Amino acid sequence: MDIFSSKKLEKILPKIKVILEERIYPLEKNYLNLPFNEVADELEKIREIVKKKRIVEHSFE
């Protein structure tokens, strides 16, 4: 048994993985060597997508 596992985490983890695979990982090779302020806008767009889909809530109980 994983001590860090919970039903809530088991539910959202696949959704998080999809966001990472579809949105974050493709940006890595293009943005890896750029200053954060040059990639912040794109990351904020992705953050808003996550918020709208309500994938991750602010509190983990």
Coordinates of C-alpha atoms in Angstrom, one line a residue:
M1 CA 0.0 0.0 0.0
D2 CA 1.3 3.4 -0.9
I3 CA 1.1 5.7 2.1
F4 CA 0.7 8.8 -0.2
S5 CA -2.3 7.3 -2.1
S6 CA -5.8 8.4 -1.6
K7 CA -9.1 7.9 -3.4
K8 CA -9.0 11.6 -4.4
L9 CA -5.5 11.3 -5.8
E10 CA -6.3 8.1 -7.6
K11 CA -9.2 9.9 -9.3
I12 CA -7.3 13.0 -10.4
L13 CA -3.8 11.5 -11.2
P14 CA -4.8 10.2 -14.7
K15 CA -6.2 13.6 -15.6
I16 CA -3.0 15.3 -14.4
K17 CA -1.0 12.9 -16.5
V18 CA -3.0 13.8 -19.6
I19 CA -2.4 17.5 -19.1
L20 CA 1.3 16.9 -18.6
E21 CA 1.6 14.7 -21.7
E22 CA -0.5 16.9 -23.9
R23 CA 0.4 20.4 -22.7
I24 CA 3.5 20.5 -20.6
Y25 CA 6.0 18.0 -22.0
P26 CA 5.7 19.2 -25.6
L27 CA 6.7 22.7 -24.4
E28 CA 9.8 21.5 -22.6
K29 CA 12.2 21.2 -25.5
N30 CA 11.2 24.6 -26.8
Y31 CA 11.1 26.5 -23.5
L32 CA 13.7 24.7 -21.4
N33 CA 16.5 27.2 -21.9
L34 CA 14.4 30.3 -21.9
P35 CA 13.9 32.6 -18.9
F36 CA 10.8 31.9 -16.9
N37 CA 9.2 35.3 -17.8
E38 CA 9.2 34.2 -21.5
V39 CA 7.2 31.0 -20.8
A40 CA 5.0 32.2 -17.9
D41 CA 2.2 33.3 -20.1
E42 CA 1.9 29.9 -21.8
L43 CA 2.1 28.2 -18.4
E44 CA -0.7 30.5 -17.1
K45 CA -2.9 29.5 -20.0
I46 CA -2.4 25.8 -19.1
R47 CA -3.1 26.6 -15.5
E48 CA -6.4 28.2 -16.5
I49 CA -7.4 25.1 -18.5
V50 CA -6.8 23.0 -15.4
K51 CA -8.8 25.4 -13.3
K52 CA -11.7 25.4 -15.8
K53 CA -11.8 21.6 -15.9
R54 CA -11.6 21.5 -12.1
I55 CA -9.0 18.8 -12.3
V56 CA -7.1 19.9 -9.2
E57 CA -8.7 21.6 -6.3
H58 CA -6.7 23.7 -3.8
S59 CA -7.2 21.4 -0.8
F60 CA -6.3 17.7 -0.6
E61 CA -8.2 16.0 2.2

